[in-house]
Short mmCIF file of C-alpha atoms in Angstrom, two decimals:
data_model
loop_
_atom_site.label_atom_id
_atom_site.label_comp_id
_atom_site.label_asym_id
_atom_site.label_seq_id
_atom_site.Cartn_x
_atom_site.Cartn_y
_atom_site.Cartn_z
CA UNK G 16 -8.30 22.31 6.71
CA UNK G 17 -5.45 20.01 7.82
CA UNK G 18 -3.79 18.97 4.57
CA UNK G 19 -0.41 18.31 2.98
CA UNK G 20 0.95 18.67 -0.52
CA UNK G 21 2.54 15.47 -1.79
CA UNK G 22 5.48 16.59 -4.00
CA UNK G 23 6.89 13.07 -3.92
CA UNK G 24 3.76 11.77 -5.67
CA UNK G 25 2.72 12.06 -9.30
CA UNK G 26 -0.05 10.74 -11.53
CA UNK G 27 -0.50 8.86 -14.77
CA UNK G 28 -3.71 9.12 -16.78
CA UNK G 29 -4.73 5.99 -18.67
CA UNK G 30 -7.47 7.00 -21.07
CA UNK G 31 -9.29 5.73 -24.13
CA UNK G 32 -12.08 3.24 -24.86
CA UNK G 33 -10.10 0.23 -23.56
CA UNK G 34 -8.56 1.91 -20.48
CA UNK G 35 -10.63 0.19 -17.80
CA UNK G 36 -10.51 -3.26 -19.40
CA UNK G 37 -6.76 -2.90 -20.04
CA UNK G 38 -6.00 -2.19 -16.36
CA UNK G 39 -8.58 -4.61 -14.97
CA UNK G 40 -6.57 -7.46 -16.49
CA UNK G 41 -3.22 -6.19 -15.17
CA UNK G 42 -3.48 -4.71 -11.70
CA UNK G 43 -4.72 -6.10 -8.38
CA UNK G 44 -7.53 -3.57 -7.88
CA UNK G 45 -11.15 -4.25 -8.72
CA UNK G 46 -12.14 -1.46 -11.14
CA UNK G 47 -15.64 -2.60 -12.08
CA UNK G 48 -18.12 -0.62 -10.02
CA UNK G 49 -15.48 1.61 -8.43
CA UNK G 50 -17.25 4.76 -7.15
CA UNK G 51 -16.07 8.14 -8.41
CA UNK G 52 -15.65 9.29 -4.78
CA UNK G 53 -12.96 6.66 -3.97
CA UNK G 54 -9.22 6.32 -4.44
CA UNK G 55 -8.45 2.62 -4.08
CA UNK G 56 -5.06 1.03 -3.34
CA UNK G 57 -3.55 -1.36 -5.83
CA UNK G 58 -0.37 -2.76 -7.33
CA UNK G 59 1.19 -4.16 -10.45
CA UNK G 60 2.93 -7.42 -9.60
CA UNK G 61 5.66 -9.58 -11.02
CA UNK G 62 4.57 -12.99 -12.35
CA UNK G 63 5.94 -14.33 -9.03
CA UNK G 64 3.43 -12.20 -7.14
CA UNK G 65 5.74 -9.52 -5.72
CA UNK G 66 4.98 -5.80 -5.91
CA UNK G 67 6.61 -3.94 -8.81
CA UNK G 68 4.64 -0.73 -8.28
CA UNK G 69 1.98 0.29 -5.78
CA UNK G 70 -0.42 3.18 -6.29
CA UNK G 71 -3.86 4.66 -5.73
CA UNK G 72 -6.50 4.23 -8.43
CA UNK G 73 -9.40 6.57 -9.17
CA UNK G 74 -11.82 7.33 -11.97
CA UNK G 75 -11.46 10.00 -14.62
CA UNK G 76 -14.24 11.02 -16.97
CA UNK G 77 -12.40 9.25 -19.82
CA UNK G 78 -10.33 6.65 -17.99
CA UNK G 79 -8.31 5.94 -14.88
CA UNK G 80 -5.90 7.99 -12.73
CA UNK G 81 -2.92 6.20 -11.15
CA UNK G 82 -1.29 8.05 -8.20
CA UNK G 83 2.24 6.73 -7.64
CA UNK G 84 5.62 7.69 -6.17
CA UNK G 85 7.04 10.38 -8.46
CA UNK G 86 10.37 8.56 -8.65
CA UNK G 87 8.61 5.46 -10.07
CA UNK G 88 6.19 7.10 -12.52
CA UNK G 89 8.36 6.91 -15.66
CA UNK G 90 9.30 3.28 -15.07
CA UNK G 91 5.64 2.45 -14.38
CA UNK G 92 4.55 4.11 -17.64
CA UNK G 93 7.14 2.13 -19.58
CA UNK G 94 5.98 -1.10 -17.97
CA UNK G 95 2.36 -0.38 -18.87
CA UNK G 96 3.39 0.33 -22.46
CA UNK G 97 4.83 -3.19 -22.66
CA UNK G 98 1.36 -4.59 -22.00
CA UNK G 99 -0.47 -2.17 -24.27
CA UNK G 100 -0.18 -4.11 -27.53
CA UNK G 101 -3.28 -3.22 -29.59
CA UNK G 102 -5.38 -1.87 -26.74
CA UNK G 103 -6.97 1.49 -27.48
CA UNK G 104 -5.42 3.38 -24.57
CA UNK G 105 -3.21 6.39 -24.02
CA UNK G 106 -0.77 6.38 -21.09
CA UNK G 107 0.35 9.90 -20.23
CA UNK G 108 1.91 11.66 -17.22
CA UNK G 109 -0.12 14.46 -15.69
CA UNK G 110 1.21 17.63 -14.09
CA UNK G 111 -1.70 17.87 -11.65
CA UNK G 112 -0.78 18.53 -8.03
CA UNK G 113 -1.39 15.81 -5.42
CA UNK G 114 -2.34 16.39 -1.78
CA UNK G 115 -3.85 14.60 1.22
CA UNK G 116 -6.39 16.04 3.65
CA UNK G 117 -7.93 14.68 6.83
CA UNK G 118 -10.51 15.50 9.48
CA UNK G 119 -12.33 17.69 6.97
CA UNK G 120 -15.35 17.52 4.71
CA UNK G 121 -13.84 19.38 1.72
CA UNK G 122 -14.46 17.82 -1.71
CA UNK G 123 -12.01 15.04 -2.38
CA UNK G 124 -11.67 11.29 -2.97
CA UNK G 125 -11.81 8.98 0.02
CA UNK G 126 -8.43 7.25 0.44
CA UNK G 127 -9.53 3.66 1.03
CA UNK G 128 -6.22 2.70 2.61
CA UNK G 129 -7.60 4.33 5.79
CA UNK G 130 -10.79 2.36 6.58
CA UNK G 131 -11.12 3.79 10.10
CA UNK G 132 -10.22 7.41 9.38
CA UNK G 133 -11.47 9.98 6.84
CA UNK G 134 -8.42 10.78 4.71
CA UNK G 135 -8.99 12.40 1.35
CA UNK G 136 -6.94 12.55 -1.82
CA UNK G 137 -6.94 15.89 -3.65
CA UNK G 138 -5.82 16.49 -7.23
CA UNK G 139 -5.29 19.51 -9.45
CA UNK G 140 -6.68 22.86 -8.26
CA UNK G 141 -8.02 21.32 -5.04
CA UNK G 142 -4.51 20.12 -4.15
CA UNK G 143 -2.76 23.37 -4.98
CA UNK G 144 -4.20 25.14 -1.94
CA UNK G 145 -3.15 22.44 0.52
CA UNK G 146 -1.27 23.27 3.71
CA UNK G 147 2.35 22.34 4.33
CA UNK G 148 1.65 19.67 6.95
CA UNK G 149 3.60 16.80 5.42
CA UNK G 150 4.97 15.75 8.81
CA UNK G 151 1.51 15.48 10.32
CA UNK G 152 0.22 13.42 7.40
CA UNK G 153 3.25 11.12 7.52
CA UNK G 154 2.66 10.55 11.25
CA UNK G 155 -0.98 9.61 10.53
CA UNK G 156 0.07 7.22 7.78
CA UNK G 157 2.67 5.51 9.98
CA UNK G 158 0.34 5.26 12.99
CA UNK G 159 -2.31 3.66 10.78
CA UNK G 160 0.15 1.16 9.23
CA UNK G 161 -0.26 2.44 5.67
CA UNK G 162 2.96 1.65 3.81
CA UNK G 163 4.07 3.03 0.45
CA UNK G 164 6.67 1.68 -1.97
CA UNK G 165 9.86 3.71 -2.47
CA UNK G 166 9.53 5.53 0.88
CA UNK G 167 8.77 2.63 3.24
CA UNK G 168 9.70 -0.57 1.43
CA UNK G 169 11.60 -1.47 -1.74
CA UNK G 170 9.66 -2.59 -4.78
CA UNK G 171 10.18 -6.13 -5.92
CA UNK G 172 10.82 -7.49 -2.42
CA UNK G 173 7.37 -7.87 -0.86
CA UNK G 174 4.07 -9.60 -1.55
CA UNK G 175 0.76 -7.69 -1.37
CA UNK G 176 -0.11 -9.54 1.85
CA UNK G 177 3.09 -8.28 3.48
CA UNK G 178 1.92 -4.67 3.20
CA UNK G 179 -1.75 -5.44 3.91
CA UNK G 180 -3.19 -4.92 0.42
CA UNK G 181 -5.31 -7.99 1.14
CA UNK G 182 -6.75 -6.16 4.14
CA UNK G 183 -7.70 -2.79 2.61
CA UNK G 184 -9.22 -3.91 -0.68
CA UNK G 185 -6.03 -3.43 -2.67
CA UNK G 186 -6.27 -6.98 -4.03
CA UNK G 187 -9.43 -8.44 -5.52
CA UNK G 188 -9.73 -12.19 -5.01
CA UNK G 189 -12.99 -12.35 -7.00
CA UNK G 190 -12.17 -10.75 -10.32
CA UNK G 191 -10.47 -12.55 -13.18
CA UNK G 192 -6.77 -12.99 -13.75
CA UNK G 193 -4.17 -10.28 -13.29
CA UNK G 194 -0.38 -10.45 -13.30
CA UNK G 195 0.78 -12.54 -10.31
CA UNK G 196 -2.79 -13.51 -9.41
CA UNK G 197 -2.10 -17.24 -8.99
CA UNK G 198 0.55 -16.70 -6.31
CA UNK G 199 -1.39 -14.18 -4.21
CA UNK G 200 -4.58 -16.23 -4.46
CA UNK G 201 -2.70 -19.28 -3.17
CA UNK G 202 -1.34 -17.26 -0.25
CA UNK G 203 -4.86 -16.07 0.52
CA UNK G 204 -6.56 -19.44 0.40
CA UNK G 205 -3.80 -21.28 2.28
CA UNK G 206 -3.35 -18.52 4.86
CA UNK G 207 0.42 -18.61 4.38
CA UNK G 208 1.26 -14.91 4.79
CA UNK G 209 3.60 -14.55 7.72
CA UNK G 210 5.28 -11.19 7.13
CA UNK G 211 2.96 -8.32 8.03
CA UNK G 212 3.01 -4.58 8.64
CA UNK G 213 2.64 -3.84 12.35
CA UNK G 214 2.60 -0.60 14.32
CA UNK G 215 5.29 -0.17 16.99
CA UNK G 216 5.00 2.07 20.02
CA UNK G 217 7.67 3.00 22.55
CA UNK G 218 8.52 5.49 25.28
CA UNK G 219 11.43 6.93 23.26
CA UNK G 220 12.47 7.41 19.65
CA UNK G 221 12.31 4.35 17.37
CA UNK G 222 15.09 4.23 14.79
CA UNK G 223 14.09 3.67 11.13
CA UNK G 224 15.92 0.70 9.63
CA UNK G 225 16.58 -0.91 13.00
CA UNK G 226 16.06 -4.64 13.47
CA UNK G 227 13.18 -5.65 15.69
CA UNK G 228 14.43 -8.36 18.03
CA UNK G 229 13.14 -10.64 20.76
CA UNK G 230 15.23 -13.08 22.77
CA UNK G 231 18.29 -12.23 20.68
CA UNK G 232 16.57 -13.17 17.41
CA UNK G 233 15.55 -10.81 14.60
CA UNK G 234 11.81 -10.84 14.02
CA UNK G 235 11.43 -7.83 11.74
CA UNK G 236 12.63 -4.44 10.53
CA UNK G 237 11.48 -0.89 11.27
CA UNK G 238 10.38 0.64 7.95
CA UNK G 239 9.54 4.21 8.96
CA UNK G 240 9.28 6.15 12.20
CA UNK G 241 7.45 9.18 13.56
CA UNK G 242 9.44 9.53 16.78
CA UNK G 243 7.86 7.09 19.30
CA UNK G 244 5.51 5.45 16.79
CA UNK G 245 6.79 3.38 13.88
CA UNK G 246 5.76 0.99 11.18
CA UNK G 247 7.61 -2.31 10.89
CA UNK G 248 7.60 -5.45 8.75
CA UNK G 249 7.29 -8.27 11.27
CA UNK G 250 7.45 -12.04 11.04
CA UNK G 251 4.23 -12.61 12.93
CA UNK G 252 4.98 -16.25 13.66
CA UNK G 253 8.23 -15.25 15.37
CA UNK G 254 6.51 -12.44 17.26
CA UNK G 255 3.81 -14.82 18.43
CA UNK G 256 6.46 -17.26 19.70
CA UNK G 257 8.27 -14.43 21.50
CA UNK G 258 5.10 -13.21 23.21
CA UNK G 259 4.20 -16.72 24.31
CA UNK G 260 7.70 -16.97 25.82
CA UNK G 261 7.17 -13.59 27.54
CA UNK G 262 10.07 -12.02 25.61
CA UNK G 263 10.17 -8.21 25.21
CA UNK G 264 10.50 -7.01 21.59
CA UNK G 265 13.06 -4.23 21.08
CA UNK G 266 14.24 -2.02 18.23
CA UNK G 267 17.81 -0.75 18.49
CA UNK G 268 17.66 -1.46 22.23
CA UNK G 269 14.34 0.37 22.76
CA UNK G 270 11.49 -1.68 24.20
CA UNK G 271 8.52 -1.63 21.81
CA UNK G 272 5.00 -2.96 21.70
CA UNK G 273 3.79 -4.34 18.39
CA UNK G 274 0.17 -3.89 17.36
CA UNK G 275 -1.94 -5.09 14.45
CA UNK G 276 -3.24 -1.89 12.75
CA UNK G 277 -6.71 -1.22 14.16
CA UNK G 278 -8.37 -1.56 10.76
CA UNK G 279 -6.63 -4.81 9.74
CA UNK G 280 -8.30 -8.18 10.21
CA UNK G 281 -5.33 -10.52 10.52
CA UNK G 282 -4.21 -12.10 13.81
CA UNK G 283 -1.02 -13.60 15.16
CA UNK G 284 -0.76 -17.35 14.43
CA UNK G 285 -1.61 -19.94 17.04
CA UNK G 286 1.10 -22.07 18.61
CA UNK G 287 2.32 -24.79 16.32
CA UNK G 288 1.01 -23.08 13.17
CA UNK G 289 2.82 -24.00 9.95
CA UNK G 290 3.25 -21.31 7.30
CA UNK G 291 5.30 -20.93 4.13
CA UNK G 292 7.90 -18.22 3.57
#
């Protein structure tokens, strides 16, 4: 099977009688009714609505698994402990292996960040036998516009809408309060998100970290690249203006096309649209 070990990912297990209720009131993900076969995206936000940590969430028999960048796991655990108070929960790191698999029907959890492609998350013994195809998986992730904190964007600098958590079910706008909920709900209802992940394509290599420009003005930044395909954070209002003016977007001098990820439902703003920062 095509698969890839994820040594840069690690998991936390939040267990105990209050585990689900504890997290339901903290993170952006809807946990009530979450199927055992899914791994859902989610985040813990600042009170100002920016992402502190992003992760995948899945069920355990006695609680919840949180799959996060390995470099952020300890800080995430400490942050969760601050909210624990008298809740009957245990927050513990796990040594289980993490892997991704695709184009296969092996047992695994459906990674819901990929609505149009079957990508699975594997843990423990299932992950230990994964292939060493990290480059192939990374290329799939970039081409699908699936961004991850620590490797693609810095924590604390983006809103959930910026990295499309509003598009893939990573934010619930129907459940009760969670940290930062007021800000992201306001962005949702007012339609004020104007920075978005977009997929770039070119005829030659796209440089990670390069500014995306049009008409001499910066309209975004390349986050990650897989040669001629890249993922960028784009000011969609500025891109829309550039396209209406028939200006060619470039990244480090390379002509690029910018596409909304096929699975995402947002569109470029109409002329004269007014949006907040």
